[in-house]
Short mmCIF file of C-alpha atoms in Angstrom, two decimals:
data_model
loop_
_atom_site.label_atom_id
_atom_site.label_comp_id
_atom_site.label_asym_id
_atom_site.label_seq_id
_atom_site.Cartn_x
_atom_site.Cartn_y
_atom_site.Cartn_z
CA MET M 140 132.76 107.60 104.38
CA GLN M 141 130.17 110.24 103.86
CA ARG M 142 128.08 111.62 106.78
CA SER M 143 124.36 110.99 106.57
CA GLU M 144 121.44 110.40 108.86
CA MET M 145 120.85 107.02 110.48
CA PRO M 146 118.56 104.81 108.31
CA SER M 147 114.96 104.87 109.31
CA ILE M 148 113.65 101.36 110.14
CA ASN M 149 110.01 100.78 110.92
CA ALA M 150 108.51 98.06 113.11
CA GLN M 151 107.26 96.07 110.11
CA GLU M 152 110.72 95.78 108.67
CA ARG M 153 112.19 94.76 112.06
CA LEU M 154 109.55 92.08 112.40
CA LEU M 155 110.32 90.86 108.88
CA ALA M 156 114.02 90.75 109.55
CA TRP M 157 113.49 88.75 112.72
CA ALA M 158 111.21 86.31 111.00
CA LEU M 159 113.55 85.83 108.02
CA VAL M 160 116.65 85.27 110.14
CA LEU M 161 114.82 82.96 112.55
CA VAL M 162 113.57 80.83 109.67
CA CYS M 163 117.01 80.70 108.12
CA VAL M 164 118.73 79.75 111.35
CA ALA M 165 115.98 77.12 112.15
CA LEU M 166 116.40 75.51 108.69
CA LEU M 167 120.09 75.50 108.93
CA PHE M 168 120.36 73.97 112.38
CA ALA M 169 117.69 71.34 111.57
CA GLN M 170 120.45 69.81 109.42
CA ALA M 171 123.23 70.12 112.02
CA PRO M 172 124.69 66.87 113.37
CA HIS M 173 123.96 66.38 117.08
CA GLY M 174 123.95 63.58 119.65
CA GLY M 175 127.67 63.67 120.09
CA ASP M 176 128.43 63.05 116.37
CA PHE M 177 131.28 65.54 116.17
CA TYR M 178 133.42 65.83 113.05
CA TRP M 179 136.13 68.46 113.40
CA SER M 180 138.63 67.76 116.22
CA ASP M 181 138.29 71.27 117.72
CA SER M 182 134.51 71.09 118.00
CA PRO M 183 134.11 68.83 121.01
CA ARG M 184 136.98 70.58 122.68
CA HIS M 185 135.10 73.95 122.38
CA ALA M 186 132.07 72.21 123.78
CA LEU M 187 134.04 70.69 126.70
CA ASN M 188 135.71 73.98 127.55
CA GLY M 189 132.29 75.52 128.32
CA VAL M 190 131.47 72.51 130.51
CA PHE M 191 134.69 73.09 132.41
CA VAL M 192 133.75 76.69 133.07
CA MET M 193 130.46 75.51 134.50
CA ASP M 194 132.09 72.87 136.66
CA LEU M 195 134.69 75.41 137.86
CA ALA M 196 132.00 77.86 138.85
CA LYS M 197 130.16 75.12 140.80
CA ALA M 198 133.32 73.86 142.50
CA MET M 199 134.70 77.39 143.32
CA PRO M 200 138.19 76.13 144.03
CA PHE M 201 139.50 79.52 145.20
CA ASP M 202 142.45 77.92 147.05
CA ASP M 203 143.83 76.19 143.99
CA PRO M 204 142.16 76.96 140.67
CA ALA M 205 145.20 75.86 138.61
CA GLY M 206 145.23 72.55 140.47
CA TYR M 207 141.54 72.09 139.74
CA ALA M 208 142.17 72.66 136.02
CA TYR M 209 145.04 70.20 135.94
CA ARG M 210 142.92 67.54 137.72
CA TYR M 211 140.09 68.22 135.26
CA TYR M 212 142.39 67.73 132.29
CA ALA M 213 143.73 64.49 133.83
CA GLN M 214 140.14 63.22 133.96
CA TYR M 215 138.98 64.67 130.64
CA PRO M 216 142.11 65.01 128.49
CA ALA M 217 140.54 67.09 125.72
CA LEU M 218 140.43 70.45 127.60
CA THR M 219 141.89 73.44 125.76
CA ILE M 220 140.49 76.25 127.90
CA LEU M 221 143.58 78.50 127.88
CA PHE M 222 144.66 77.72 124.35
CA TYR M 223 141.74 79.62 122.96
CA PRO M 224 140.07 82.91 124.08
CA PRO M 225 137.54 82.15 126.86
CA LEU M 226 134.40 84.19 126.08
CA PHE M 227 132.40 81.56 124.17
CA TYR M 228 132.98 79.13 127.01
CA ALA M 229 131.83 81.62 129.61
CA ILE M 230 128.65 82.19 127.58
CA SER M 231 128.11 78.46 127.22
CA ALA M 232 128.47 77.64 130.94
CA PRO M 233 125.05 78.91 132.11
CA PHE M 234 123.30 77.11 129.27
CA TYR M 235 124.90 73.83 130.38
CA ALA M 236 123.87 74.56 133.96
CA VAL M 237 120.19 75.02 132.97
CA LEU M 238 119.79 72.59 130.03
CA GLY M 239 122.42 69.99 130.88
CA VAL M 240 125.68 68.92 129.28
CA SER M 241 125.01 67.80 125.70
CA HIS M 242 126.03 68.43 122.16
CA GLU M 243 122.61 69.98 121.59
CA THR M 244 123.14 72.59 124.34
CA ALA M 245 126.45 73.60 122.77
CA LEU M 246 124.78 73.92 119.39
CA LEU M 247 122.04 76.07 120.80
CA VAL M 248 124.64 78.60 122.00
CA VAL M 249 126.16 78.67 118.52
CA ALA M 250 122.65 79.04 116.92
CA LEU M 251 121.98 82.10 119.14
CA HIS M 252 125.13 83.68 117.85
CA TYR M 253 124.05 82.73 114.33
CA LEU M 254 120.78 84.58 114.94
CA ALA M 255 122.73 87.59 116.09
CA LEU M 256 124.94 87.34 113.04
CA GLY M 257 121.96 87.49 110.69
CA LEU M 258 120.32 90.41 112.39
CA GLY M 259 123.64 92.29 112.50
CA CYS M 260 124.16 91.75 108.72
CA TRP M 261 120.71 93.11 108.01
CA ARG M 262 121.29 96.10 110.24
CA LEU M 263 124.69 96.78 108.75
CA ALA M 264 123.50 96.59 105.19
CA ARG M 265 120.76 99.16 105.96
CA PHE M 266 123.37 101.86 106.08
CA TRP M 267 123.79 101.53 102.29
CA LEU M 268 120.80 99.64 100.96
CA PRO M 269 117.00 99.71 101.21
CA ALA M 270 115.01 97.11 103.17
CA ALA M 271 114.64 94.29 100.65
CA PRO M 272 118.32 94.16 99.46
CA SER M 273 119.50 94.37 103.14
CA LEU M 274 117.32 91.36 104.04
CA ALA M 275 118.67 89.49 101.03
CA PHE M 276 122.25 90.34 102.13
CA ALA M 277 121.58 88.94 105.62
CA ALA M 278 120.10 85.77 104.21
CA LEU M 279 123.03 85.31 101.85
CA VAL M 280 125.63 85.63 104.59
CA LEU M 281 123.77 83.03 106.70
CA TRP M 282 123.58 80.61 103.78
CA LEU M 283 127.11 81.08 102.45
CA PRO M 284 128.56 77.52 102.05
CA GLU M 285 131.61 78.21 104.19
CA VAL M 286 129.72 80.03 106.91
CA ALA M 287 126.99 77.37 107.03
CA PHE M 288 129.53 74.50 107.10
CA TRP M 289 131.40 75.79 110.18
CA GLY M 290 128.54 77.70 111.71
CA ARG M 291 126.54 74.56 112.38
CA GLN M 292 129.31 73.02 114.39
CA VAL M 293 130.53 74.00 117.83
CA MET M 294 133.20 76.29 116.41
CA LEU M 295 134.28 79.86 117.17
CA GLU M 296 133.89 81.43 113.70
CA VAL M 297 130.21 82.37 113.92
CA PRO M 298 130.24 83.56 117.55
CA ALA M 299 133.17 85.88 116.74
CA PHE M 300 131.48 86.88 113.47
CA ALA M 301 128.41 88.02 115.38
CA PHE M 302 130.40 90.31 117.67
CA LEU M 303 132.34 91.61 114.65
CA VAL M 304 129.20 92.49 112.70
CA TRP M 305 127.50 94.26 115.58
CA SER M 306 130.82 96.10 116.25
CA ALA M 307 130.73 97.26 112.64
CA VAL M 308 127.13 98.41 113.08
CA ALA M 309 128.08 100.60 116.03
CA VAL M 310 131.21 102.06 114.42
CA VAL M 311 129.44 102.83 111.13
CA ALA M 312 126.73 104.52 113.09
CA TYR M 313 129.36 106.76 114.69
CA LEU M 314 130.88 107.44 111.34
CA ARG M 315 127.46 108.48 110.05
CA GLY M 316 127.10 111.07 112.83
CA ALA M 317 125.88 109.12 115.86
CA PRO M 318 127.18 110.23 119.31
CA PRO M 319 130.59 109.02 120.53
CA ARG M 320 128.97 106.38 122.74
CA TRP M 321 128.53 104.28 119.53
CA LEU M 322 132.25 104.26 119.01
CA TYR M 323 132.78 103.07 122.56
CA LEU M 324 130.20 100.33 121.96
CA GLY M 325 131.80 99.34 118.68
CA ALA M 326 135.27 99.09 120.32
CA ALA M 327 133.80 97.09 123.21
CA LEU M 328 132.09 94.58 120.90
CA LEU M 329 135.28 94.18 118.87
CA VAL M 330 137.20 93.39 122.08
CA LEU M 331 134.59 90.83 122.98
CA GLY M 332 134.95 89.39 119.49
CA MET M 333 138.68 89.06 120.08
CA TYR M 334 137.91 87.25 123.40
CA THR M 335 136.08 84.81 121.18
CA LYS M 336 138.53 84.51 118.29
CA ILE M 337 141.61 86.72 118.19
CA SER M 338 141.75 86.96 114.36
CA VAL M 339 138.86 89.55 114.22
CA ALA M 340 141.41 92.08 115.51
CA TYR M 341 142.16 93.24 111.91
CA MET M 342 138.87 95.24 111.99
CA GLY M 343 140.47 97.67 114.41
CA VAL M 344 142.79 98.78 111.62
CA VAL M 345 139.76 99.20 109.34
CA TYR M 346 137.93 101.39 111.85
CA ALA M 347 140.97 103.59 112.41
CA ALA M 348 141.42 104.06 108.65
CA LEU M 349 137.73 105.02 108.26
CA ILE M 350 137.95 107.52 111.06
CA ALA M 351 141.09 109.00 109.57
CA GLN M 352 139.40 109.20 106.15
CA ARG M 353 136.46 111.11 107.71
CA ASP M 354 138.33 113.42 110.14
CA GLY M 355 141.87 113.65 108.75
CA TRP M 356 144.43 114.83 111.34
CA ALA M 357 141.56 116.16 113.45
CA MET M 358 141.05 112.54 114.60
CA LEU M 359 144.08 112.99 116.81
CA ARG M 360 142.51 115.90 118.62
CA ASN M 361 139.37 114.02 119.52
CA ARG M 362 139.69 112.87 123.13
CA HIS M 363 137.12 110.03 122.59
CA HIS M 364 139.45 108.38 120.11
CA TRP M 365 142.22 108.31 122.66
CA TRP M 366 139.94 107.07 125.41
CA VAL M 367 138.56 104.28 123.08
CA ALA M 368 142.08 103.19 122.19
CA ALA M 369 143.25 103.23 125.80
CA LEU M 370 140.23 101.29 127.11
CA ALA M 371 140.52 98.73 124.33
CA LEU M 372 144.24 98.14 125.12
CA VAL M 373 143.56 97.77 128.77
CA GLY M 374 140.72 95.37 128.06
CA LEU M 375 142.95 93.25 125.88
CA LEU M 376 145.82 92.95 128.35
CA PRO M 377 144.54 89.70 129.93
CA LEU M 378 144.00 88.20 126.48
CA ALA M 379 147.58 89.16 125.58
CA VAL M 380 148.94 87.49 128.71
CA LEU M 381 146.96 84.35 128.09
CA THR M 382 148.11 84.21 124.47
CA LEU M 383 151.82 84.72 125.28
CA LYS M 384 151.64 82.20 128.17
CA PHE M 385 149.52 79.45 126.63
CA GLY M 386 149.09 80.19 122.93
CA GLN M 387 152.52 79.49 121.63
CA ALA M 388 151.08 77.19 118.95
CA ASN M 389 148.83 80.04 117.75
CA LEU M 390 151.79 82.40 117.55
CA GLN M 391 153.77 79.75 115.63
CA SER M 392 150.93 79.50 113.13
CA VAL M 393 151.59 83.17 112.23
CA THR M 394 155.31 82.99 111.92
CA GLY M 395 155.68 79.61 110.22
CA VAL M 396 154.41 76.10 110.24
CA ALA M 397 156.03 73.04 108.76
CA ASP M 398 152.93 71.82 106.95
CA ALA M 399 151.69 75.12 105.50
CA VAL M 400 149.71 74.58 102.30
CA ALA M 401 151.12 77.82 100.90
CA SER M 402 153.92 79.78 102.60
CA ARG M 403 153.44 83.46 103.17
CA THR M 404 156.95 83.93 101.72
CA SER M 405 155.65 82.69 98.32
CA TRP M 406 153.30 84.27 95.80
CA GLN M 407 151.02 81.23 96.18
CA GLY M 408 150.50 82.20 99.79
CA TRP M 409 149.18 85.57 98.72
CA VAL M 410 146.60 84.33 96.31
CA TRP M 411 145.54 81.24 98.25
CA TYR M 412 142.52 82.84 99.88
CA LEU M 413 141.37 84.31 96.60
CA GLN M 414 141.28 80.83 95.16
CA GLN M 415 139.03 79.64 97.99
CA ILE M 416 136.26 82.25 97.42
CA PRO M 417 134.35 80.32 94.74
CA SER M 418 133.97 77.31 96.99
CA GLN M 419 133.29 79.38 100.04
CA ALA M 420 130.58 81.52 98.47
CA GLY M 421 129.57 79.49 95.39
CA TRP M 422 130.37 80.44 91.83
CA PRO M 423 127.14 82.41 91.11
CA LEU M 424 127.65 84.69 94.07
CA THR M 425 131.37 85.01 93.49
CA ALA M 426 130.78 86.06 89.82
CA LEU M 427 128.13 88.60 90.82
CA GLY M 428 130.26 89.91 93.64
CA LEU M 429 133.20 90.48 91.33
CA ALA M 430 130.98 92.24 88.73
CA GLY M 431 129.44 94.34 91.48
CA ALA M 432 132.92 95.39 92.75
CA VAL M 433 134.01 96.29 89.16
CA MET M 434 130.76 98.28 88.73
CA ALA M 435 131.25 100.21 92.00
CA ALA M 436 134.87 100.96 91.13
CA TRP M 437 134.04 101.97 87.53
CA GLN M 438 131.23 104.25 88.67
CA ARG M 439 133.22 105.54 91.61
CA MET M 440 130.31 104.91 93.99
CA PRO M 441 130.99 106.91 97.13
CA GLY M 442 130.72 105.70 100.75
CA LEU M 443 131.85 102.19 100.17
CA GLY M 444 135.14 102.46 101.99
CA PHE M 445 133.98 100.13 104.73
CA TRP M 446 133.54 97.23 102.27
CA TRP M 447 136.73 97.90 100.32
CA LEU M 448 138.89 98.27 103.45
CA GLY M 449 137.23 95.45 105.27
CA PHE M 450 138.07 93.00 102.48
CA GLY M 451 141.52 94.45 101.64
CA VAL M 452 142.89 94.72 105.16
CA GLY M 453 141.42 91.38 106.16
CA TYR M 454 142.87 89.69 103.12
CA LEU M 455 146.31 91.03 103.78
CA PHE M 456 146.04 89.98 107.42
CA PHE M 457 144.95 86.39 106.77
CA SER M 458 147.40 85.95 103.95
CA SER M 459 150.25 87.02 106.18
CA ILE M 460 149.55 84.09 108.50
CA ASP M 461 151.40 81.01 107.51
CA LEU M 462 148.72 78.50 108.68
CA LYS M 463 145.99 78.67 106.02
CA GLU M 464 142.55 77.15 106.30
CA ALA M 465 139.57 78.40 104.34
CA ARG M 466 137.41 78.89 107.39
CA HIS M 467 139.77 81.48 108.75
CA SER M 468 138.73 84.02 106.09
CA VAL M 469 134.98 83.70 106.51
CA PHE M 470 134.97 87.31 107.75
CA LEU M 471 135.87 88.47 104.27
CA LEU M 472 132.87 86.91 102.59
CA PRO M 473 130.23 89.59 103.44
CA SER M 474 132.03 91.98 101.06
CA VAL M 475 131.46 89.47 98.27
CA ALA M 476 127.81 89.14 99.09
CA PHE M 477 127.38 92.94 99.47
CA PHE M 478 128.77 93.73 96.05
CA ALA M 479 126.60 91.02 94.48
CA VAL M 480 123.48 92.49 96.13
CA LEU M 481 124.60 96.00 95.13
CA LEU M 482 124.92 94.91 91.52
CA LEU M 483 121.40 93.43 91.32
CA HIS M 484 119.84 96.31 93.24
CA THR M 485 121.53 98.82 90.88
CA LEU M 486 121.15 97.19 87.48
CA VAL M 487 117.87 95.19 87.58
CA PRO M 488 114.94 97.50 86.77
CA PRO M 489 112.52 97.52 89.69
CA ARG M 490 109.55 98.26 87.43
CA VAL M 491 109.73 94.83 85.73
CA GLY M 492 107.69 92.81 88.16
CA HIS M 493 109.80 93.93 91.12
CA GLY M 494 112.75 92.62 89.10
CA ALA M 495 115.51 93.44 91.66
CA VAL M 496 113.59 91.76 94.52
CA ALA M 497 112.93 88.73 92.38
CA ALA M 498 116.60 88.50 91.30
CA LEU M 499 117.77 88.81 94.91
CA ALA M 500 115.31 86.10 96.06
CA LEU M 501 116.54 83.83 93.30
CA LEU M 502 120.11 84.43 94.34
CA VAL M 503 119.39 83.58 98.01
CA LEU M 504 117.57 80.41 96.98
CA ALA M 505 120.40 79.42 94.68
CA THR M 506 122.98 79.96 97.35
CA ALA M 507 120.91 78.07 99.92
CA GLY M 508 120.40 75.19 97.48
CA LEU M 509 124.09 75.07 96.71
CA THR M 510 124.97 74.94 100.40
CA VAL M 511 122.43 72.15 101.17
CA TRP M 512 123.59 70.18 98.14
CA THR M 513 127.38 70.65 98.25
CA ARG M 514 128.31 71.53 101.85
CA PRO M 515 126.38 69.43 104.32
CA VAL M 516 128.09 69.44 107.77
CA PHE M 517 130.18 66.30 108.22
CA TYR M 518 129.54 63.98 111.12
CA VAL M 519 131.02 60.70 112.56
CA GLN M 520 128.66 58.62 114.61
CA GLY M 521 129.32 55.93 117.19
CA TYR M 522 131.30 57.85 119.80
CA ALA M 523 128.34 58.55 122.11
CA GLN M 524 127.32 54.86 121.83
CA ALA M 525 130.88 53.78 122.67
CA ALA M 526 130.96 56.06 125.69
CA ALA M 527 127.61 54.81 126.94
CA GLU M 528 128.64 51.22 126.50
CA VAL M 529 131.95 51.51 128.30
CA ALA M 530 130.27 53.55 131.09
CA ARG M 531 127.83 50.68 131.53
CA LEU M 532 130.69 48.18 131.90
CA ALA M 533 133.45 49.96 133.72
CA PRO M 534 133.90 49.55 137.49
CA ARG M 535 133.42 52.52 139.71
CA ASP M 536 136.30 55.03 139.99
CA SER M 537 138.28 53.31 137.23
CA THR M 538 139.98 54.53 134.09
CA VAL M 539 138.93 54.14 130.47
CA MET M 540 141.71 54.28 127.92
CA PHE M 541 141.00 55.66 124.44
CA SER M 542 143.11 55.32 121.32
CA GLY M 543 141.92 57.03 118.19
CA TYR M 544 141.77 60.05 116.01
CA ARG M 545 138.63 61.58 117.52
CA ASP M 546 139.62 61.58 121.22
CA GLY M 547 137.86 64.90 121.82
CA SER M 548 134.53 63.42 120.69
CA PHE M 549 134.90 60.46 122.99
CA VAL M 550 136.03 62.55 125.92
CA PHE M 551 133.15 65.02 125.58
CA ASN M 552 130.60 62.16 125.31
CA MET M 553 132.09 60.65 128.48
CA ARG M 554 131.69 63.91 130.31
CA ALA M 555 128.09 64.22 129.12
CA LEU M 556 127.24 61.06 131.13
CA GLU M 557 126.42 62.74 134.43
CA GLY M 558 125.89 59.38 136.15
CA ARG M 559 129.51 58.36 135.54
CA ARG M 560 131.47 61.37 136.70
CA ASP M 561 133.63 58.82 138.65
CA LEU M 562 135.29 57.63 135.43
CA HIS M 563 138.58 58.99 134.10
CA VAL M 564 139.72 58.95 130.51
CA MET M 565 143.34 58.22 129.59
CA ARG M 566 144.55 58.78 126.07
CA ALA M 567 146.87 56.08 124.72
CA ASP M 568 148.82 58.70 122.67
CA LYS M 569 149.75 60.48 125.85
CA LEU M 570 151.22 57.24 127.18
CA LEU M 571 153.06 56.17 124.05
CA LEU M 572 153.86 59.33 122.09
CA GLY M 573 154.81 62.96 122.38
CA VAL M 574 152.87 64.96 119.78
CA ALA M 575 153.54 68.60 119.10
CA VAL M 576 149.98 70.01 118.73
CA ARG M 577 149.24 67.79 115.75
CA ARG M 578 151.19 64.95 114.24
CA GLU M 579 152.24 66.90 111.12
CA LEU M 580 154.38 69.13 113.35
CA GLY M 581 156.30 66.30 114.92
CA VAL M 582 155.80 63.11 116.93
CA GLU M 583 158.11 61.44 119.45
CA GLN M 584 157.73 57.67 120.12
CA LYS M 585 158.49 56.90 123.77
CA GLY M 586 159.78 53.35 123.11
CA LEU M 587 157.79 51.35 125.70
CA THR M 588 157.94 47.62 125.12
CA GLU M 589 154.75 45.55 124.87
CA ALA M 590 155.28 44.31 128.44
CA GLU M 591 155.72 47.89 129.69
CA ILE M 592 152.57 49.03 127.85
CA ALA M 593 150.53 46.21 129.48
CA GLU M 594 151.99 47.04 132.87
CA ALA M 595 151.27 50.78 132.48
CA ILE M 596 147.70 50.00 131.53
CA ASN M 597 147.23 47.92 134.71
CA ALA M 598 149.06 50.50 136.90
CA ASN M 599 146.64 53.31 135.76
CA GLY M 600 143.52 51.45 136.70
CA VAL M 601 142.40 50.78 133.11
CA HIS M 602 139.66 48.08 133.03
CA TYR M 603 138.42 48.89 129.54
CA VAL M 604 140.05 50.22 126.35
CA VAL M 605 138.22 51.85 123.43
CA MET M 606 140.38 51.59 120.33
CA GLN M 607 140.15 52.74 116.69
CA PRO M 608 141.80 49.84 114.75
CA GLY M 609 144.73 50.96 112.65
CA PHE M 610 145.07 54.38 114.32
CA TRP M 611 148.50 55.70 113.38
CA ALA M 612 149.56 52.11 112.71
CA ASP M 613 152.63 53.24 110.73
CA LEU M 614 154.25 54.11 114.09
CA GLU M 615 156.01 51.23 115.85
CA ALA M 616 154.68 52.36 119.26
CA MET M 617 151.08 52.11 118.03
CA GLN M 618 151.77 48.69 116.44
CA ARG M 619 153.04 47.45 119.81
CA PHE M 620 149.86 48.80 121.41
CA GLU M 621 147.65 46.94 119.01
CA ARG M 622 149.60 43.75 119.63
CA VAL M 623 148.99 44.19 123.41
CA MET M 624 145.23 44.50 122.64
CA SER M 625 145.45 41.22 120.74
CA SER M 626 147.20 39.42 123.58
CA ASP M 627 145.56 37.04 126.13
CA GLN M 628 145.40 39.88 128.62
CA PHE M 629 142.56 41.59 126.73
CA GLU M 630 139.30 40.31 125.30
CA GLU M 631 137.01 42.00 122.87
CA VAL M 632 133.57 42.79 124.17
CA ALA M 633 132.03 45.01 121.53
CA ARG M 634 132.49 46.51 118.07
CA ILE M 635 130.71 49.75 117.36
CA PRO M 636 130.42 51.04 113.78
CA THR M 637 131.16 54.70 113.15
CA PRO M 638 129.20 55.66 110.06
CA ALA M 639 130.01 59.04 108.58
CA ASN M 640 128.83 61.17 105.60
CA HIS M 641 132.41 61.74 104.40
CA LYS M 642 135.63 59.77 104.09
CA ALA M 643 136.49 59.47 107.75
CA HIS M 644 139.66 58.09 109.32
CA GLU M 645 137.78 55.26 111.05
CA THR M 646 135.02 52.76 110.37
CA GLU M 647 134.53 51.28 113.84
CA LEU M 648 135.56 51.36 117.50
CA VAL M 649 136.48 48.20 119.43
CA ILE M 650 136.01 47.92 123.22
CA TYR M 651 138.41 45.58 125.09
CA ARG M 652 138.18 44.36 128.67
CA ASN M 653 141.46 44.12 130.59
CA LYS M 654 141.70 40.69 132.30
CA GLY M 655 145.01 41.49 133.94
CA ALA M 656 145.93 42.52 137.45
CA VAL M 657 144.45 45.99 137.37
CA MET M 658 145.57 48.33 140.18
CA PRO M 659 143.40 51.03 141.72
CA ARG M 660 143.44 54.18 139.67
CA ARG M 661 146.47 56.33 140.43
CA ARG M 662 145.65 59.49 142.36
CA GLY M 663 148.57 61.43 141.01
CA THR M 664 149.73 61.75 137.38
CA ASP M 665 152.27 63.70 135.43
CA ILE M 666 151.10 64.91 132.00
CA GLU M 667 153.06 66.56 129.21
CA LEU M 668 151.19 69.31 127.33
CA LYS M 669 153.16 70.13 124.28
CA ILE M 670 150.42 72.40 123.08
CA ILE M 671 151.49 74.92 125.77
CA ASN M 672 155.11 73.63 126.20
CA ARG M 673 154.77 72.51 129.82
CA ARG M 674 154.36 69.55 132.04
CA ILE M 675 151.66 69.45 134.72
CA SER M 676 151.17 67.32 137.81
CA ALA M 677 147.61 66.44 138.81
CA ASP M 678 146.97 65.00 142.24
#
């Protein structure tokens, strides 16, 4: 990367950037599902983890923090606080404390990261492009179909993306001649990004390669480089311990998963993410990005190593992971947008009615329209209503059993009812099955008879059951459970529809009242957590 002065940015441009990004984020989140209408199974869990951090800070259980976490999971069995890096949850906690526990509060935290992402993209592009193309680049990244789909849910992609982009701003500033403190800042922001989502780690390789490209072997004689590396490693030690201790499923996703859509040992696995780009970015932007990359390579445009390496190293990194989902590679998409903007900025004559600006504006509008039309955020309604209804009916200090695909959504909505913190949630699958992270990786049926299921429900203080009809009904254990719900011991009290804007697993939830001899809720429970390969006891 070539050395040059830092780009000069005046107050008017800053104001325009803030206004543009704010408008984009506001328009995007005006379409975001809320009110407890979660879609993706991880989303309510990310939201609940932040609530746990708030509750932990309020309780201050210094004598037994692990016991507190186990008891919390026993009450709200959707907690995944140690399975994922903790930073987003720590940031969410004070917002919950001030604004209350709700889906909307969690979305606000994501929206603030989305705002930071847009501003960071604008600031990053200014190292290579003038003001107007840089603003277009920022808007494009915000409106990319894949980014907008996951970024308007309580997910970790956009929060990690925000840290990653601002880390890149700081490191590129250092590469362009800024003082070493910018390198320290860039490394710190990358570490924080990894404490949000570990997969952004690949950018460390990109930064090292760019510094080596600039300095050659002299990079090894620069004490600041060694200090940055040492401090980053020390800062990542707690994350490494957490991952090794509780993130076995994440490690397994790298080495091999039984249900991989394309194994990393096959050629299909190494082209899979390339095949996703047209749907992630839209065909117009993908075509322009490819043409822009060809133009830049043909003309041997200097100073673009950041974009080439960022895409190339990231692509190799994500392709080498066996578990493949399109959302994992959202961090590669800015390179596609950058080369598309570079193409229009370079080839469209500015003298023809501000041609380049008009072309860029048209591209942004086309991408935004494509996102709104083809990638609305999915939702499934009814879970907040089910939680409110069962909370109205359930006796004090009792247990509510849930059986269904979207247990995380139900559990979060139960925790959001501050007036019923006395209620516990029990998942039927924990009683009847042993599931290794997700069903596709293996399920064990525990073999309880119908009489034993009914007895266990009574013994755990379950007065009400919320059930998704037909949930995993191909399993004999779940068939026995549904027959118990149809027995004389239970009576149906409500049916709550679950409308969705996609083909969801469920169409309704049914609430049953247990007419049997219900015992007081057990104070101690033994829970198997296959996700971290351990069994816990909660008093």
